[in-house]
Amino acid sequence: MGEVVKDGREEVIQAWYMDDSEEDQRLPHHKDPKEFLSLDKLAELGVLSWRLDADNYETDEDLKKIRESRGYSYMDFCEVCPEKLPNYEVKVKSFFEEHLHTDEEIRYCVAGSGYFDVRDRNEAWIRVWVKKGGMIVLPAGIYHRFTVDSDNYIKQAMRLFVGEPVWTPYNRPHDHLPARKEYIDNFVKVNEGGVIDASA
């Protein structure tokens, strides 16, 4: 029998469909029963992911190759925790407002963990738990939100951008923006067989 090959990314990035509870946003919010998604299914929505060496991010050749191939020239560091982020509770609530950006959102977690929530093609919420060593790219135009988990700490060592950073969040609804229309065309419109229709 063939050996099952485990996707190493799943040790640092996990995804599942969320329940409809209004409880604390920092809780996992699993459905009952739990409904996990593969990272390949996330990629069908345009959400890309990698497992990298967070202990050696300054010299990581894999990170260097990703940055070069995708044109990520800018980077900075951000720690989201009560001790480091002024107006922490207000900021955490604002990050959790559903929004989109006109550029990719690239986040690499070198310590701690947090949740990035994205919508599937049917508007259901998918929770993406990113832990130390996980890097994700949310495509321009995808509605999403962010929150820390119950540990209240994430160090997103790298917020990466092509060129100068653009931080503007456009809270929902902003369906008229070209980035949203492009996202819909590239990742949401599908043919009957469930395959992305590139001609749409």
Coordinates of N, CA and C in Angstrom, one line a residue:
M1 N 0.8 -1.2 0.0 CA 0.0 0.0 0.0 C 0.9 1.2 0.0
G2 N 0.4 2.3 -0.6 CA 1.1 3.5 -0.7 C 1.1 4.3 0.6
E3 N 2.2 5.0 0.9 CA 2.3 5.7 2.1 C 1.6 7.1 2.0
V4 N 0.9 7.5 3.0 CA 0.2 8.7 3.0 C 1.2 9.8 3.3
V5 N 1.3 10.8 2.4 CA 2.2 11.9 2.6 C 1.5 13.1 3.2
K6 N 1.9 13.5 4.4 CA 1.3 14.6 5.1 C 1.8 15.9 4.6
D7 N 0.9 16.8 4.5 CA 1.3 18.2 4.0 C 1.8 18.9 5.2
G8 N 3.1 19.2 5.2 CA 3.8 19.9 6.4 C 3.2 21.2 6.7
R9 N 2.5 21.9 5.7 CA 1.9 23.2 6.0 C 0.8 23.0 7.1
E10 N 0.2 21.9 7.1 CA -1.0 21.7 8.0 C -0.6 21.7 9.5
E11 N 0.7 21.6 9.8 CA 1.2 21.7 11.1 C 1.2 23.2 11.6
V12 N 1.2 24.1 10.7 CA 1.3 25.5 11.1 C 0.1 26.3 10.5
I13 N -0.7 25.7 9.6 CA -1.9 26.4 9.1 C -3.0 25.4 9.0
Q14 N -4.1 25.7 9.6 CA -5.3 24.8 9.5 C -6.5 25.7 9.1
A15 N -7.5 25.1 8.5 CA -8.7 25.8 8.1 C -9.9 25.0 8.3
W16 N -11.0 25.7 8.8 CA -12.2 25.0 9.0 C -13.4 26.0 8.8
Y17 N -14.6 25.4 8.6 CA -15.8 26.2 8.5 C -16.2 26.6 9.9
M18 N -16.6 27.8 10.0 CA -17.0 28.4 11.3 C -18.4 28.2 11.7
D19 N -18.7 28.2 13.0 CA -20.1 28.1 13.4 C -20.7 29.6 13.3
D20 N -21.9 29.7 13.7 CA -22.6 31.1 13.7 C -22.6 31.7 15.0
S21 N -21.9 31.3 16.0 CA -21.9 31.8 17.3 C -21.4 33.2 17.4
E22 N -22.0 34.0 18.3 CA -21.6 35.4 18.6 C -20.6 35.4 19.7
E23 N -20.1 34.3 20.2 CA -19.2 34.3 21.3 C -17.9 35.0 20.9
D24 N -17.0 35.1 21.9 CA -15.7 35.8 21.7 C -15.1 35.4 20.4
Q25 N -14.7 36.4 19.6 CA -14.1 36.2 18.3 C -12.8 35.4 18.4
R26 N -12.2 35.4 19.6 CA -10.9 34.7 19.8 C -11.0 33.2 20.0
L27 N -12.2 32.7 20.1 CA -12.4 31.3 20.2 C -12.3 30.6 18.9
P28 N -12.1 29.3 18.8 CA -11.9 28.6 17.5 C -13.2 28.6 16.6
H29 N -14.4 28.6 17.2 CA -15.6 28.6 16.5 C -15.8 27.5 15.4
H30 N -15.5 26.3 15.9 CA -15.7 25.1 15.1 C -17.2 24.8 15.0
K31 N -17.6 24.2 13.8 CA -18.9 23.7 13.7 C -19.0 22.4 14.5
D32 N -20.2 21.9 14.7 CA -20.4 20.6 15.4 C -21.2 19.7 14.5
P33 N -20.6 18.7 13.9 CA -19.2 18.3 14.0 C -18.2 19.2 13.3
K34 N -17.0 19.1 13.6 CA -15.9 19.9 13.0 C -15.9 19.6 11.5
E35 N -15.6 20.7 10.7 CA -15.6 20.6 9.3 C -14.3 21.3 8.8
F36 N -13.2 20.5 8.6 CA -11.9 21.1 8.2 C -11.9 21.2 6.7
L37 N -11.0 22.1 6.2 CA -10.8 22.2 4.8 C -9.3 22.0 4.5
S38 N -9.0 21.4 3.4 CA -7.6 21.3 3.0 C -7.0 22.6 2.5
L39 N -5.7 22.8 2.6 CA -5.1 24.0 2.1 C -5.2 24.1 0.6
D40 N -5.3 22.9 -0.1 CA -5.6 23.0 -1.5 C -6.9 23.6 -1.8
K41 N -7.9 23.3 -1.0 CA -9.3 23.9 -1.2 C -9.2 25.4 -1.0
L42 N -8.4 25.8 0.0 CA -8.2 27.3 0.2 C -7.5 27.9 -1.0
A43 N -6.6 27.2 -1.6 CA -5.9 27.8 -2.8 C -6.9 28.0 -3.9
E44 N -8.0 27.2 -4.0 CA -9.0 27.4 -5.0 C -9.7 28.8 -4.8
L45 N -9.6 29.3 -3.6 CA -10.2 30.6 -3.3 C -9.1 31.7 -3.4
G46 N -7.9 31.3 -3.8 CA -6.8 32.3 -4.0 C -6.0 32.5 -2.8
V47 N -6.2 31.7 -1.7 CA -5.4 31.9 -0.5 C -4.3 30.9 -0.6
L48 N -3.1 31.4 -0.7 CA -1.8 30.6 -0.8 C -1.2 30.5 0.5
S49 N -0.4 29.4 0.7 CA 0.2 29.1 2.0 C 1.5 28.4 1.9
W50 N 2.4 28.7 2.9 CA 3.7 28.0 2.9 C 4.0 27.7 4.4
R51 N 4.9 26.7 4.6 CA 5.5 26.5 5.9 C 6.9 26.9 5.8
L52 N 7.4 27.8 6.6 CA 8.8 28.3 6.5 C 9.5 28.1 7.9
D53 N 10.7 28.4 7.9 CA 11.6 28.3 9.1 C 11.6 29.6 9.9
A54 N 10.6 29.7 10.8 CA 10.4 31.0 11.5 C 11.6 31.3 12.5
D55 N 12.4 30.3 12.9 CA 13.5 30.5 13.7 C 14.7 31.1 13.0
N56 N 14.7 31.0 11.7 CA 15.8 31.5 10.8 C 15.3 32.4 9.7
Y57 N 14.2 33.2 9.9 CA 13.6 33.9 8.8 C 14.6 34.9 8.1
E58 N 15.6 35.4 8.9 CA 16.5 36.3 8.3 C 17.3 35.7 7.1
T59 N 17.6 34.4 7.3 CA 18.5 33.7 6.3 C 17.7 32.6 5.5
D60 N 16.4 32.5 5.7 CA 15.7 31.4 5.1 C 15.7 31.5 3.5
E61 N 16.3 30.6 2.9 CA 16.4 30.6 1.4 C 15.0 30.4 0.7
D62 N 14.1 29.6 1.4 CA 12.8 29.5 0.8 C 12.0 30.8 0.8
L63 N 12.1 31.5 1.9 CA 11.5 32.8 2.0 C 12.0 33.8 1.0
K64 N 13.3 33.8 0.8 CA 14.0 34.6 -0.1 C 13.5 34.3 -1.6
K65 N 13.4 33.1 -1.9 CA 12.9 32.7 -3.2 C 11.4 33.2 -3.4
I66 N 10.6 33.0 -2.4 CA 9.2 33.5 -2.5 C 9.1 35.0 -2.7
R67 N 9.9 35.7 -1.9 CA 10.0 37.2 -2.0 C 10.4 37.6 -3.4
E68 N 11.4 37.0 -3.9 CA 12.0 37.3 -5.3 C 11.0 37.0 -6.4
S69 N 10.4 35.8 -6.3 CA 9.5 35.4 -7.4 C 8.2 36.1 -7.4
R70 N 7.7 36.6 -6.2 CA 6.5 37.3 -6.2 C 6.7 38.8 -6.1
G71 N 7.9 39.3 -6.1 CA 8.2 40.7 -6.1 C 7.9 41.5 -4.7
Y72 N 8.0 40.7 -3.6 CA 7.8 41.3 -2.3 C 9.0 42.1 -1.9
S73 N 9.1 43.4 -2.1 CA 10.3 44.2 -1.8 C 10.2 44.9 -0.5
Y74 N 9.0 45.1 0.1 CA 8.9 45.8 1.3 C 8.5 44.8 2.4
M75 N 9.1 45.0 3.6 CA 8.7 44.2 4.8 C 8.8 45.0 6.0
D76 N 7.9 44.7 7.0 CA 8.0 45.3 8.3 C 7.6 44.2 9.3
F77 N 7.6 44.6 10.6 CA 7.2 43.7 11.7 C 6.1 44.3 12.5
C78 N 5.2 43.4 12.9 CA 4.1 43.9 13.7 C 3.8 42.9 14.8
E79 N 3.7 43.3 16.0 CA 3.3 42.4 17.1 C 1.9 42.9 17.6
V80 N 1.0 41.9 17.6 CA -0.3 42.2 18.1 C -0.5 41.5 19.5
C81 N -0.4 42.3 20.5 CA -0.6 41.8 21.9 C -0.8 43.0 22.8
P82 N -1.5 42.8 23.9 CA -1.8 44.0 24.8 C -0.6 44.8 25.2
E83 N 0.6 44.2 25.3 CA 1.8 44.9 25.8 C 2.4 45.7 24.7
K84 N 2.2 45.4 23.4 CA 3.0 46.0 22.3 C 2.1 46.9 21.4
L85 N 0.8 46.7 21.4 CA -0.1 47.5 20.5 C -0.9 48.5 21.3
P86 N -0.7 49.8 21.1 CA -1.5 50.8 21.7 C -3.0 50.6 21.4
N87 N -3.9 50.8 22.3 CA -5.3 50.7 22.1 C -5.7 49.3 21.6
Y88 N -5.1 48.3 22.3 CA -5.1 46.9 21.8 C -6.6 46.4 21.5
E89 N -7.5 46.6 22.5 CA -8.8 46.0 22.3 C -9.6 46.7 21.2
V90 N -9.4 48.0 21.0 CA -10.0 48.7 19.9 C -9.4 48.3 18.6
K91 N -8.1 48.1 18.5 CA -7.4 47.6 17.3 C -7.9 46.2 16.9
V92 N -8.0 45.3 17.9 CA -8.4 43.9 17.6 C -9.8 43.9 17.1
K93 N -10.7 44.8 17.6 CA -12.0 44.8 17.1 C -12.1 45.4 15.7
S94 N -11.2 46.4 15.4 CA -11.2 47.0 14.0 C -10.6 46.0 13.0
F95 N -9.6 45.2 13.4 CA -9.1 44.2 12.5 C -10.2 43.1 12.1
F96 N -11.2 43.0 13.0 CA -12.2 42.0 12.8 C -13.4 42.4 12.0
E97 N -13.3 43.7 11.6 CA -14.4 44.2 10.6 C -14.1 43.6 9.3
E98 N -15.1 43.1 8.6 CA -15.0 42.4 7.3 C -14.5 43.5 6.3
H99 N -13.5 43.2 5.6 CA -12.9 44.2 4.6 C -12.2 43.6 3.5
L100 N -11.7 44.4 2.6 CA -10.8 43.9 1.5 C -9.8 44.9 1.3
H101 N -8.7 44.5 0.5 CA -7.7 45.4 0.1 C -7.5 45.3 -1.4
T102 N -7.0 46.4 -1.9 CA -6.7 46.4 -3.4 C -5.4 45.7 -3.8
D103 N -4.7 45.3 -2.8 CA -3.4 44.6 -3.0 C -3.5 43.3 -2.2
E104 N -2.6 42.3 -2.5 CA -2.5 41.1 -1.7 C -2.2 41.5 -0.2
E105 N -2.6 40.6 0.7 CA -2.2 40.8 2.1 C -1.4 39.5 2.4
I106 N -0.1 39.8 2.7 CA 0.9 38.7 2.9 C 1.3 38.8 4.4
R107 N 1.1 37.7 5.1 CA 1.4 37.6 6.5 C 2.2 36.4 6.8
Y108 N 3.3 36.6 7.5 CA 4.2 35.5 7.9 C 4.3 35.5 9.4
C109 N 3.9 34.5 10.1 CA 3.9 34.4 11.6 C 5.2 33.8 12.1
V110 N 6.0 34.6 12.8 CA 7.2 34.0 13.4 C 7.1 33.7 14.9
A111 N 6.0 34.1 15.5 CA 5.7 33.7 16.9 C 4.2 33.9 17.1
G112 N 3.7 33.1 18.0 CA 2.3 33.2 18.4 C 1.4 32.6 17.3
S113 N 0.2 33.1 17.3 CA -0.8 32.5 16.4 C -2.0 33.5 16.3
G114 N -2.8 33.3 15.2 CA -4.0 34.1 15.0 C -4.9 33.5 13.9
Y115 N -6.0 34.1 13.8 CA -7.0 33.7 12.8 C -7.3 34.7 11.7
F116 N -7.2 34.2 10.5 CA -7.6 35.0 9.3 C -8.9 34.3 8.8
D117 N -10.0 35.0 8.8 CA -11.3 34.5 8.3 C -11.5 35.0 6.9
V118 N -11.9 34.1 6.0 CA -12.2 34.4 4.6 C -13.6 33.8 4.2
R119 N -14.2 34.3 3.2 CA -15.5 33.8 2.7 C -15.2 32.8 1.6
D120 N -16.1 31.7 1.6 CA -16.0 30.8 0.5 C -16.9 31.3 -0.6
R121 N -17.1 30.5 -1.7 CA -17.9 31.0 -2.8 C -19.4 31.2 -2.4
N122 N -19.8 30.6 -1.3 CA -21.2 30.7 -0.9 C -21.4 31.6 0.3
E123 N -20.3 32.4 0.5 CA -20.4 33.4 1.6 C -20.2 32.8 3.0
A124 N -19.9 31.6 3.1 CA -19.7 31.0 4.5 C -18.3 31.3 4.9
W125 N -18.2 31.5 6.3 CA -16.9 31.9 6.8 C -16.0 30.6 7.0
I126 N -14.7 30.8 6.6 CA -13.7 29.8 6.8 C -12.7 30.4 7.7
R127 N -12.3 29.8 8.8 CA -11.3 30.3 9.7 C -10.0 29.6 9.4
V128 N -9.0 30.5 9.2 CA -7.6 30.0 8.9 C -6.7 30.3 10.1
W129 N -6.3 29.3 10.7 CA -5.4 29.4 11.9 C -4.0 29.3 11.5
V130 N -3.3 30.5 11.7 CA -1.9 30.5 11.3 C -1.0 30.6 12.5
K131 N -0.1 29.6 12.6 CA 0.8 29.5 13.8 C 2.2 29.8 13.3
K132 N 3.1 29.8 14.3 CA 4.6 30.0 14.0 C 5.0 29.2 12.8
G133 N 5.6 29.9 11.8 CA 6.1 29.2 10.6 C 5.2 29.2 9.5
G134 N 4.0 29.7 9.7 CA 3.0 29.7 8.6 C 3.0 31.1 7.9
M135 N 2.9 31.0 6.6 CA 2.8 32.3 5.8 C 1.6 32.1 4.9
I136 N 0.8 33.1 4.8 CA -0.4 33.1 3.9 C -0.4 34.3 3.1
V137 N -1.0 34.2 1.9 CA -1.3 35.3 1.0 C -2.8 35.3 0.7
L138 N -3.4 36.4 1.1 CA -4.8 36.6 0.7 C -4.8 37.5 -0.5
P139 N -5.6 37.0 -1.5 CA -5.5 37.8 -2.8 C -6.3 39.1 -2.7
A140 N -5.9 40.1 -3.5 CA -6.6 41.4 -3.6 C -8.0 41.1 -3.8
G141 N -8.9 41.8 -3.2 CA -10.3 41.7 -3.4 C -11.1 40.7 -2.6
I142 N -10.4 39.9 -1.8 CA -11.1 38.9 -1.0 C -11.6 39.5 0.3
Y143 N -12.9 39.3 0.6 CA -13.3 39.8 1.9 C -12.8 38.9 3.0
H144 N -12.3 39.6 4.1 CA -11.6 38.8 5.1 C -11.6 39.7 6.4
R145 N -11.1 39.1 7.5 CA -11.0 39.7 8.8 C -9.9 39.0 9.5
F146 N -9.4 39.6 10.6 CA -8.3 39.0 11.4 C -8.6 39.2 12.9
T147 N -8.2 38.2 13.7 CA -8.3 38.3 15.1 C -7.2 37.4 15.7
V148 N -6.7 37.8 16.8 CA -5.8 37.0 17.6 C -6.7 35.8 18.1
D149 N -6.0 34.7 18.5 CA -6.7 33.7 19.2 C -6.7 33.9 20.7
S150 N -7.1 32.9 21.5 CA -7.2 33.2 22.9 C -5.9 33.4 23.6
D151 N -4.8 33.1 23.0 CA -3.5 33.4 23.5 C -3.1 34.9 23.5
N152 N -3.9 35.7 22.7 CA -3.7 37.1 22.6 C -2.3 37.6 22.2
Y153 N -1.7 36.8 21.3 CA -0.4 37.2 20.8 C 0.0 36.6 19.5
I154 N 0.4 37.4 18.6 CA 0.9 37.0 17.3 C 2.0 38.0 16.9
K155 N 3.1 37.5 16.4 CA 4.1 38.4 15.8 C 4.2 38.0 14.3
Q156 N 3.6 38.9 13.6 CA 3.6 38.8 12.1 C 4.9 39.5 11.7
A157 N 6.0 38.7 11.7 CA 7.2 39.3 11.5 C 7.2 40.0 10.1
M158 N 6.5 39.5 9.2 CA 6.6 40.1 7.9 C 5.2 40.4 7.4
R159 N 5.1 41.7 7.2 CA 3.9 42.1 6.4 C 4.6 42.6 5.1
L160 N 4.4 41.8 4.0 CA 5.2 42.0 2.8 C 4.3 42.7 1.8
F161 N 4.9 43.5 0.9 CA 4.3 44.2 -0.1 C 5.1 44.2 -1.4
V162 N 4.4 44.4 -2.5 CA 5.1 44.7 -3.8 C 5.2 46.2 -3.8
G163 N 6.4 46.8 -3.7 CA 6.5 48.3 -3.6 C 6.2 48.8 -2.3
E164 N 5.8 50.0 -2.2 CA 5.4 50.7 -1.0 C 4.2 50.1 -0.4
P165 N 4.1 50.1 1.0 CA 2.9 49.5 1.6 C 1.6 50.3 1.4
V166 N 0.5 49.6 1.2 CA -0.8 50.3 1.1 C -1.6 49.6 2.2
W167 N -2.1 50.4 3.2 CA -2.8 49.8 4.3 C -4.3 49.9 4.3
T168 N -4.8 50.5 3.3 CA -6.2 50.9 3.2 C -7.1 49.7 3.3
P169 N -7.9 49.5 4.3 CA -9.0 48.5 4.3 C -10.3 49.1 3.8
Y170 N -11.0 48.4 3.0 CA -12.3 48.9 2.5 C -13.3 47.9 3.1
N171 N -14.0 48.5 4.1 CA -15.0 47.7 4.8 C -16.2 47.3 3.9
R172 N -16.7 46.1 4.1 CA -17.8 45.6 3.2 C -19.0 46.5 3.4
P173 N -19.7 46.9 2.3 CA -19.6 46.5 1.0 C -18.7 47.4 0.1
H174 N -17.8 46.9 -0.7 CA -17.0 47.6 -1.7 C -16.9 46.8 -2.9
D175 N -18.1 46.2 -3.4 CA -18.1 45.3 -4.5 C -17.8 46.0 -5.8
H176 N -17.8 47.4 -5.8 CA -17.6 48.1 -7.1 C -16.1 48.3 -7.4
L177 N -15.2 48.0 -6.4 CA -13.8 48.2 -6.7 C -13.3 47.2 -7.7
P178 N -12.4 47.7 -8.6 CA -11.8 46.7 -9.6 C -11.2 45.5 -9.0
A179 N -10.5 45.6 -7.8 CA -9.9 44.5 -7.2 C -10.9 43.4 -6.8
R180 N -12.1 43.9 -6.4 CA -13.2 42.9 -6.0 C -13.7 42.2 -7.2
K181 N -13.9 43.0 -8.3 CA -14.4 42.4 -9.5 C -13.4 41.4 -10.1
E182 N -12.2 41.7 -10.0 CA -11.1 40.8 -10.5 C -11.1 39.5 -9.7
Y183 N -11.2 39.7 -8.4 CA -11.3 38.5 -7.5 C -12.5 37.6 -7.9
I184 N -13.6 38.2 -8.0 CA -14.8 37.4 -8.4 C -14.6 36.7 -9.7
D185 N -14.0 37.4 -10.7 CA -13.8 36.7 -12.0 C -12.8 35.6 -11.9
N186 N -11.8 35.8 -11.1 CA -10.7 34.8 -11.0 C -11.0 33.6 -10.1
F187 N -11.7 33.8 -9.0 CA -11.9 32.8 -8.0 C -13.3 32.4 -7.6
V188 N -14.3 33.2 -7.9 CA -15.6 32.9 -7.5 C -16.5 32.3 -8.6
K189 N -16.4 32.9 -9.8 CA -17.2 32.4 -10.9 C -16.6 31.0 -11.3
V190 N -17.5 30.0 -11.2 CA -17.1 28.7 -11.6 C -18.1 28.1 -12.5
N191 N -17.7 27.1 -13.3 CA -18.6 26.4 -14.2 C -19.3 25.3 -13.4
E192 N -20.2 24.6 -14.1 CA -21.0 23.6 -13.4 C -20.2 22.5 -12.8
G193 N -19.0 22.2 -13.3 CA -18.2 21.1 -12.8 C -17.4 21.5 -11.6
G194 N -17.5 22.8 -11.1 CA -16.8 23.2 -9.9 C -15.4 23.6 -10.2
V195 N -15.0 23.8 -11.5 CA -13.7 24.2 -11.9 C -13.7 25.6 -12.2
I196 N -12.7 26.4 -11.8 CA -12.6 27.8 -12.1 C -12.7 28.0 -13.6
D197 N -13.6 28.8 -14.1 CA -13.8 29.1 -15.5 C -13.0 30.3 -15.8
A198 N -11.8 30.1 -16.4 CA -10.9 31.2 -16.7 C -11.4 32.2 -17.8
S199 N -12.4 31.7 -18.5 CA -13.0 32.6 -19.6 C -14.1 33.4 -19.1
A200 N -14.5 33.2 -17.8 CA -15.7 34.0 -17.3 C -15.3 35.5 -17.1

